[in-house]
Every structure is written in structure tokens, then in C-alpha cells.
Amino acid sequence: MSDLLNGKVAIVTGAARGIGQQYALGLNREGAKIVVADILDGSDTVAMLNEQNPDSAIAVPLDVVNMASTEAMAKQTVDAFGRLDILINNAAMFGKSSANKGAEMNSFMEISEPDWDQMMDINVKGVWNCTKAVYPYMKDQGYGKIINISSTSIALAPPDLLHYVVSKGGVTAMTRCLARELGPHGIRVNSLAPGFTHSQASIDLLEDSQNDTLAPMVVAMSCLGQEQTPQTLVGTAIYLSSELSDFVTGQIVCVDGGVNFTSF
Ligand SMILES: NC(=O)c1ccc[n+]([C@@H]2O[C@H](COP(=O)([O-])OP(=O)(O)OC[C@H]3O[C@@H](n4cnc5c(N)ncnc54)[C@H](O)[C@@H]3O)[C@@H](O)[C@H]2O)c1
């Protein structure tokens, strides 16, 4: 462990599994206390964190769509650890679970209206809700770091994921608007845009839709010629959470091994 985030307290939404779990472990290695906030049971992640760094993590149940739930998350964080410095807005409707059926791949004509609405609720309104919930605490401190997880799919525009890609475009726009509004309070708002990453969720998504072309296409387009793993995203999440990036706000940081050069 080093100490880039010593004394800091971070909420990582959607950290019960997948990439969010890796953000939580990475921030914790740098000394941050972690709140694992997820609609799924976060106890496995908490056990890993507390083994890595004793008494450094708790789980709180969260439904990002429900404002009262996001407010309870922020309050429980401050009750447990005394402050709130970092929010990683990672929870999303992407992989399937007991909570939702995930970002099923379908032509734009076949996406159902309930699926469209749920995608926007979780992926866009959820980021807004969580930001509203942490804002009073960060404002009082005069300092905060908010990292919204977007996606390079908004540049690549893969077929059959219209609702998901549009939702991440919303996250990108929200990042810029919030950076302007919250900057005067010392709150930095940035977006981390992962490329196609081999989390269990994305592996399942391609298997379910019998898509065997997207993953090799992305590797072929990559400057590094490698599959992207969840661990490739952790360094940038730490950087955006730490004081190293204190003069960086409103930015969309693309981490995809050089698949996309586009500015969003
Ligand atoms: N895997 C990729 O290729 C990829 C690429 C770009 C961006 N992303 C983004 O990275 C993030 C993590 O992706 P992942 O691959 O780990 O997928 P994932 O499905 O495993 O992670 C999403 C997490 O959000 C949680 N969640 C869902 N609905 C929720 C709700 N209403 N309230 C609270 N929590 C909720 C889930 O339980 C899960 O833990 C997502 O924002 C995803 O859109 C993933």
C-alpha cells in the first residue's frame, strides 16, 4: 500500500463485482476507506477490502434510481468514516443480474420501451441522484472528487446497444455540466471512459447475444493489440481520485489501449 489516498473516504457504486470491485480494491490499496454501494450484496468485496486493509470498508445497500437510497448511502458513509471525499459513479445497467436483465443487444427497433426507460433511469438518473446525495458533504468540506464511468462506446458506436450508448453519452454531458456547477465549491467532476473490457458482465453479454466479432475487432483496433482487463482501469481511477489531478475537471479520460483517438 502507498498513501496517495490516505485519510480519504470513497464511495464506489456498483462495487459488489466486476470493474467496480477493482476500483474499490485499487483505491483501498492507496489508503482510502471504501463504501461498497450496490443493489447486489457487497459483502464479498468488503471481505476482500478488510483483508487487504483491516476495518477499512463497509457495504451499504443502494438503488441508484431511488433518491432516498442515495441519501442514506451518503449519510451512512459519513456516520461510519466521518467524511466523504470521493464518489465513483460506476453502477450501471450493463451486466445482467437479479436486479435487472442488463444491456441486452438488440436492434434499435426491438429495444422495448421499459428497457429504454430502465437504462436511462439507472445509468443517467442514477449518476445524478448519487451526485446530489454526496454534494452537501463535499460542499461543506470545500473539496471533492466525482468520477463518472462512461464508455468509449460513445465513440465506437457498436451496433445493437443504442439505449446503453445513449445513456453513456448522457453521463459524458452530465460530467461537463456538473464540473462547471460544482467547480466553485472545490468539487472536481471527471469521467473515465473504459474501452471494451473483459469483465464477467461483458463476456456474458457477448455470449448471450452470440456476438463473436466485437471482441476481436476491438483488439485488432487497439494500438497495444491486447484485450482490456478491469485492472487496466484502476490506475486512472486512482489518479482522478487523488490530489495529483486537482487541476483536472470536466474531462473525459479514455482508457482503452488506443482503440479510439476521438475526443468525445
Ligand atoms: N465491461 C465493459 O466492457 C465496460 C466498458 C465501458 C464501460 N463500462 C462501465 O463500467 C461499469 C462497470 O461495468 P462491469 O463490466 O463491471 O459491469 P457489471 O454489470 O458487473 O457492474 C455494474 C454494477 O452496477 C450494479 N448496479 C446495477 N443496477 C444498480 C442499481 N440500480 N443500484 C445500484 N447498483 C446497481 C450491479 O449490481 C453491478 O455490481 C459500468 O458503468 C459499465 O457501463 C463497462
Short mmCIF file of C-alpha atoms and ligand atoms in Angstrom, two decimals:
data_model
loop_
_atom_site.label_atom_id
_atom_site.label_comp_id
_atom_site.label_asym_id
_atom_site.label_seq_id
_atom_site.Cartn_x
_atom_site.Cartn_y
_atom_site.Cartn_z
CA MET A 1 0.00 0.00 0.00
CA SER A 2 1.16 3.55 -0.71
CA ASP A 3 -0.56 6.67 0.56
CA LEU A 4 -1.99 8.62 -2.38
CA LEU A 5 -5.44 8.43 -0.77
CA ASN A 6 -4.55 8.26 2.91
CA GLY A 7 -7.29 9.82 5.05
CA LYS A 8 -9.76 9.87 2.15
CA VAL A 9 -13.17 8.22 2.10
CA ALA A 10 -14.61 6.89 -1.16
CA ILE A 11 -17.96 5.54 -2.24
CA VAL A 12 -17.76 3.15 -5.18
CA THR A 13 -21.19 2.38 -6.58
CA GLY A 14 -21.65 -0.99 -8.25
CA ALA A 15 -18.61 -2.39 -6.41
CA ALA A 16 -20.12 -5.76 -5.47
CA ARG A 17 -18.50 -7.28 -8.55
CA GLY A 18 -16.74 -6.59 -11.84
CA ILE A 19 -14.80 -3.44 -12.60
CA GLY A 20 -16.27 -1.59 -9.61
CA GLN A 21 -14.75 -4.18 -7.29
CA GLN A 22 -11.33 -3.48 -8.85
CA TYR A 23 -11.74 0.30 -8.38
CA ALA A 24 -12.56 -0.35 -4.71
CA LEU A 25 -9.52 -2.57 -4.21
CA GLY A 26 -7.24 -0.10 -6.00
CA LEU A 27 -8.38 2.98 -4.06
CA ASN A 28 -8.13 0.99 -0.83
CA ARG A 29 -4.54 -0.04 -1.62
CA GLU A 30 -3.77 3.70 -1.72
CA GLY A 31 -5.22 4.14 1.78
CA ALA A 32 -8.84 5.14 1.13
CA LYS A 33 -11.69 3.87 3.28
CA ILE A 34 -14.30 2.36 0.98
CA VAL A 35 -18.07 2.20 0.95
CA VAL A 36 -19.24 -0.60 -1.34
CA ALA A 37 -22.66 0.59 -2.52
CA ASP A 38 -24.61 -1.81 -4.71
CA ILE A 39 -28.06 -3.22 -5.32
CA LEU A 40 -26.37 -6.65 -5.03
CA ASP A 41 -24.79 -7.96 -1.83
CA GLY A 42 -21.42 -6.24 -1.38
CA SER A 43 -20.14 -8.43 1.45
CA ASP A 44 -17.61 -10.37 -0.67
CA THR A 45 -15.95 -7.13 -1.79
CA VAL A 46 -15.96 -5.81 1.77
CA ALA A 47 -14.29 -9.01 3.00
CA MET A 48 -11.55 -8.61 0.35
CA LEU A 49 -11.04 -4.97 1.31
CA ASN A 50 -10.90 -5.62 5.05
CA GLU A 51 -8.44 -8.44 4.48
CA GLN A 52 -6.27 -6.06 2.46
CA ASN A 53 -6.64 -3.22 4.97
CA PRO A 54 -8.42 -4.02 8.28
CA ASP A 55 -11.55 -2.03 9.22
CA SER A 56 -11.37 -0.04 6.00
CA ALA A 57 -14.67 -0.92 4.31
CA ILE A 58 -18.39 -1.29 4.77
CA ALA A 59 -21.22 -2.27 2.45
CA VAL A 60 -24.38 -0.24 2.08
CA PRO A 61 -27.39 -1.31 0.05
CA LEU A 62 -28.09 1.07 -2.80
CA ASP A 63 -30.59 1.52 -5.57
CA VAL A 64 -29.28 4.48 -7.57
CA VAL A 65 -32.74 5.10 -9.01
CA ASN A 66 -34.14 5.85 -5.57
CA MET A 67 -33.10 9.27 -4.20
CA ALA A 68 -33.80 8.27 -0.58
CA SER A 69 -31.49 5.29 -1.03
CA THR A 70 -28.67 7.50 -2.36
CA GLU A 71 -29.14 9.93 0.55
CA ALA A 72 -28.96 7.06 3.03
CA MET A 73 -25.74 5.89 1.32
CA ALA A 74 -24.10 9.30 1.78
CA LYS A 75 -25.25 9.59 5.41
CA GLN A 76 -24.07 6.07 6.30
CA THR A 77 -20.69 6.90 4.77
CA VAL A 78 -20.20 9.98 6.92
CA ASP A 79 -21.61 8.21 10.01
CA ALA A 80 -19.10 5.38 9.54
CA PHE A 81 -15.97 7.25 8.45
CA GLY A 82 -16.55 10.92 9.35
CA ARG A 83 -16.15 12.41 5.87
CA LEU A 84 -16.78 11.84 2.16
CA ASP A 85 -14.15 12.77 -0.42
CA ILE A 86 -14.62 10.59 -3.48
CA LEU A 87 -17.61 9.22 -5.41
CA ILE A 88 -17.08 6.76 -8.25
CA ASN A 89 -20.35 6.57 -10.15
CA ASN A 90 -19.77 3.09 -11.58
CA ALA A 91 -23.16 1.37 -11.06
CA ALA A 92 -24.96 0.80 -14.32
CA MET A 93 -27.36 -1.41 -16.21
CA PHE A 94 -24.72 -3.36 -18.10
CA GLY A 95 -24.29 -6.96 -16.95
CA LYS A 96 -27.40 -8.97 -16.12
CA SER A 97 -28.21 -9.86 -12.53
CA SER A 98 -31.13 -10.44 -10.21
CA ALA A 99 -31.54 -6.64 -10.24
CA ASN A 100 -32.06 -6.17 -13.98
CA LYS A 101 -31.59 -8.05 -17.23
CA GLY A 102 -28.62 -5.99 -18.34
CA ALA A 103 -27.81 -4.30 -21.63
CA GLU A 104 -29.24 -6.90 -23.97
CA MET A 105 -28.06 -6.40 -27.54
CA ASN A 106 -30.98 -5.60 -29.82
CA SER A 107 -31.64 -3.58 -32.94
CA PHE A 108 -32.94 -0.07 -32.19
CA MET A 109 -36.37 -1.22 -33.44
CA GLU A 110 -36.51 -4.07 -30.95
CA ILE A 111 -35.45 -2.36 -27.74
CA SER A 112 -38.54 -2.31 -25.55
CA GLU A 113 -39.76 0.92 -24.00
CA PRO A 114 -39.41 -0.44 -20.43
CA ASP A 115 -35.79 -1.44 -21.19
CA TRP A 116 -35.07 2.00 -22.62
CA ASP A 117 -36.57 3.71 -19.58
CA GLN A 118 -34.76 1.49 -17.11
CA MET A 119 -31.45 2.09 -18.88
CA MET A 120 -31.89 5.87 -18.63
CA ASP A 121 -33.10 5.61 -15.03
CA ILE A 122 -30.14 3.59 -13.79
CA ASN A 123 -27.34 4.93 -15.97
CA VAL A 124 -28.26 8.61 -16.20
CA LYS A 125 -30.66 9.48 -13.38
CA GLY A 126 -28.63 7.22 -11.06
CA VAL A 127 -25.49 9.32 -11.58
CA TRP A 128 -27.49 12.50 -10.98
CA ASN A 129 -29.06 11.06 -7.80
CA CYS A 130 -25.75 9.88 -6.31
CA THR A 131 -24.13 13.23 -7.09
CA LYS A 132 -26.99 15.11 -5.42
CA ALA A 133 -26.64 12.88 -2.37
CA VAL A 134 -22.90 13.48 -1.82
CA TYR A 135 -22.91 17.16 -2.80
CA PRO A 136 -23.87 18.68 0.60
CA TYR A 137 -20.99 16.87 2.33
CA MET A 138 -18.40 17.72 -0.33
CA LYS A 139 -19.61 21.31 -0.45
CA ASP A 140 -19.18 21.66 3.33
CA GLN A 141 -15.65 20.28 3.02
CA GLY A 142 -14.90 22.60 0.05
CA TYR A 143 -13.38 19.62 -1.73
CA GLY A 144 -14.48 16.51 -3.56
CA LYS A 145 -13.78 14.19 -6.45
CA ILE A 146 -16.55 12.71 -8.58
CA ILE A 147 -15.66 10.19 -11.27
CA ASN A 148 -18.44 9.20 -13.62
CA ILE A 149 -17.87 5.96 -15.50
CA SER A 150 -18.78 6.49 -19.12
CA SER A 151 -17.73 4.30 -22.06
CA THR A 152 -15.76 4.60 -25.30
CA SER A 153 -18.79 3.01 -26.95
CA ILE A 154 -19.97 6.59 -27.49
CA ALA A 155 -17.08 6.94 -29.97
CA LEU A 156 -17.13 3.41 -31.40
CA ALA A 157 -20.95 3.28 -31.66
CA PRO A 158 -21.24 -0.53 -31.72
CA PRO A 159 -24.49 -1.84 -33.24
CA ASP A 160 -27.40 -3.18 -31.17
CA LEU A 161 -26.66 -1.22 -27.97
CA LEU A 162 -28.42 2.08 -28.70
CA HIS A 163 -30.01 2.55 -25.26
CA TYR A 164 -26.74 1.80 -23.44
CA VAL A 165 -24.57 4.01 -25.67
CA VAL A 166 -27.04 6.90 -25.46
CA SER A 167 -27.07 6.59 -21.66
CA LYS A 168 -23.27 6.88 -21.55
CA GLY A 169 -23.48 9.92 -23.82
CA GLY A 170 -25.72 11.39 -21.13
CA VAL A 171 -23.10 10.63 -18.47
CA THR A 172 -20.50 12.44 -20.58
CA ALA A 173 -22.65 15.54 -20.96
CA MET A 174 -23.55 15.48 -17.26
CA THR A 175 -19.86 15.36 -16.34
CA ARG A 176 -19.19 18.62 -18.16
CA CYS A 177 -22.28 20.40 -16.80
CA LEU A 178 -21.54 19.30 -13.23
CA ALA A 179 -17.87 20.28 -13.48
CA ARG A 180 -19.00 23.86 -14.22
CA GLU A 181 -21.59 23.93 -11.42
CA LEU A 182 -19.52 22.25 -8.72
CA GLY A 183 -16.09 23.69 -9.53
CA PRO A 184 -16.64 26.83 -7.42
CA HIS A 185 -17.10 24.52 -4.40
CA GLY A 186 -13.80 22.72 -5.00
CA ILE A 187 -15.53 19.63 -6.37
CA ARG A 188 -13.84 18.13 -9.42
CA VAL A 189 -16.01 16.10 -11.78
CA ASN A 190 -14.40 13.92 -14.43
CA SER A 191 -15.38 10.94 -16.49
CA LEU A 192 -13.41 7.75 -17.03
CA ALA A 193 -14.34 6.08 -20.31
CA PRO A 194 -13.28 2.41 -20.44
CA GLY A 195 -12.94 0.56 -23.70
CA PHE A 196 -14.47 -2.87 -24.19
CA THR A 197 -13.28 -4.59 -21.02
CA HIS A 198 -13.26 -8.29 -20.23
CA SER A 199 -15.37 -8.22 -17.09
CA GLN A 200 -17.70 -11.14 -16.47
CA ALA A 201 -20.59 -8.87 -17.48
CA SER A 202 -19.20 -8.12 -20.94
CA ILE A 203 -18.19 -11.74 -21.53
CA ASP A 204 -21.78 -12.83 -20.68
CA LEU A 205 -23.25 -10.07 -22.84
CA LEU A 206 -21.40 -11.23 -25.95
CA GLU A 207 -22.13 -14.89 -25.23
CA ASP A 208 -25.85 -14.25 -24.76
CA SER A 209 -26.06 -12.30 -27.99
CA GLN A 210 -23.83 -14.81 -29.82
CA ASN A 211 -21.58 -11.95 -30.89
CA ASP A 212 -18.12 -13.29 -31.70
CA THR A 213 -16.93 -10.32 -33.76
CA LEU A 214 -16.85 -7.34 -31.36
CA ALA A 215 -14.09 -8.55 -29.01
CA PRO A 216 -11.56 -9.48 -31.74
CA MET A 217 -12.39 -6.31 -33.67
CA VAL A 218 -11.55 -4.18 -30.63
CA VAL A 219 -8.24 -6.00 -30.09
CA ALA A 220 -7.38 -5.52 -33.77
CA MET A 221 -8.07 -1.76 -33.46
CA SER A 222 -6.02 -1.40 -30.27
CA CYS A 223 -2.59 0.22 -30.53
CA LEU A 224 -1.42 -2.28 -27.93
CA GLY A 225 -3.08 -5.30 -29.56
CA GLN A 226 -4.29 -6.61 -26.21
CA GLU A 227 -7.59 -7.44 -24.55
CA GLN A 228 -8.55 -4.90 -21.89
CA THR A 229 -8.95 -6.20 -18.34
CA PRO A 230 -10.63 -4.46 -15.36
CA GLN A 231 -7.18 -3.91 -13.81
CA THR A 232 -6.15 -1.63 -16.71
CA LEU A 233 -8.65 0.98 -15.45
CA VAL A 234 -7.57 1.18 -11.84
CA GLY A 235 -4.54 3.48 -12.20
CA THR A 236 -6.60 6.19 -13.89
CA ALA A 237 -9.34 5.87 -11.26
CA ILE A 238 -6.72 6.41 -8.54
CA TYR A 239 -5.25 9.39 -10.40
CA LEU A 240 -8.66 11.03 -10.83
CA SER A 241 -9.43 10.38 -7.13
CA SER A 242 -6.16 11.79 -5.85
CA GLU A 243 -4.71 15.26 -5.42
CA LEU A 244 -2.48 14.53 -8.44
CA SER A 245 -5.43 15.53 -10.63
CA ASP A 246 -6.64 18.53 -8.63
CA PHE A 247 -6.45 20.88 -11.65
CA VAL A 248 -8.30 18.43 -13.90
CA THR A 249 -12.07 18.77 -14.14
CA GLY A 250 -14.76 18.35 -16.77
CA GLN A 251 -12.56 15.90 -18.69
CA ILE A 252 -13.39 12.60 -20.34
CA VAL A 253 -10.39 10.32 -19.89
CA CYS A 254 -10.41 7.48 -22.38
CA VAL A 255 -8.63 4.30 -21.18
CA ASP A 256 -8.79 1.73 -23.97
CA GLY A 257 -5.29 0.88 -25.16
CA GLY A 258 -5.59 3.33 -28.05
CA VAL A 259 -8.66 1.96 -29.82
CA ASN A 260 -10.17 5.44 -30.08
CA PHE A 261 -8.38 8.74 -30.65
CA THR A 262 -11.62 10.70 -30.85
CA SER A 263 -12.36 13.46 -28.40
CA PHE A 264 -15.92 12.96 -27.20
N1 LIG B 1 -17.17 -4.08 -19.24
C1 LIG B 1 -17.05 -3.21 -20.24
O1 LIG B 1 -16.69 -3.57 -21.38
C2 LIG B 1 -17.35 -1.75 -20.00
C3 LIG B 1 -16.94 -0.82 -20.96
C4 LIG B 1 -17.19 0.52 -20.76
C5 LIG B 1 -17.83 0.93 -19.61
N2 LIG B 1 -18.23 0.01 -18.69
C6 LIG B 1 -18.89 0.50 -17.48
O2 LIG B 1 -18.16 0.09 -16.36
C7 LIG B 1 -19.06 -0.09 -15.25
C8 LIG B 1 -18.88 -1.47 -14.65
O3 LIG B 1 -19.10 -2.45 -15.65
P1 LIG B 1 -18.93 -4.03 -15.40
O4 LIG B 1 -18.44 -4.60 -16.65
O5 LIG B 1 -18.21 -4.26 -14.14
O6 LIG B 1 -20.48 -4.46 -15.26
P2 LIG B 1 -21.36 -5.03 -14.05
O7 LIG B 1 -22.73 -5.24 -14.60
O8 LIG B 1 -20.67 -6.19 -13.44
O9 LIG B 1 -21.34 -3.85 -12.99
C9 LIG B 1 -22.43 -2.99 -12.74
C10 LIG B 1 -22.69 -2.93 -11.25
O10 LIG B 1 -23.76 -1.98 -11.03
C11 LIG B 1 -24.66 -2.55 -10.10
N3 LIG B 1 -26.00 -1.99 -10.27
C12 LIG B 1 -26.86 -2.19 -11.30
N4 LIG B 1 -28.01 -1.53 -11.09
C13 LIG B 1 -27.87 -0.88 -9.91
C14 LIG B 1 -28.73 -0.02 -9.16
N5 LIG B 1 -29.97 0.29 -9.59
N6 LIG B 1 -28.29 0.49 -7.99
C15 LIG B 1 -27.05 0.17 -7.54
N7 LIG B 1 -26.19 -0.66 -8.20
C16 LIG B 1 -26.61 -1.17 -9.38
C17 LIG B 1 -24.64 -4.05 -10.41
O11 LIG B 1 -25.17 -4.79 -9.34
C18 LIG B 1 -23.15 -4.28 -10.68
O12 LIG B 1 -22.45 -4.56 -9.48
C19 LIG B 1 -20.44 0.21 -15.77
O13 LIG B 1 -20.75 1.58 -15.57
C20 LIG B 1 -20.29 -0.06 -17.27
O14 LIG B 1 -21.26 0.62 -18.02
C21 LIG B 1 -18.00 -1.32 -18.85
#
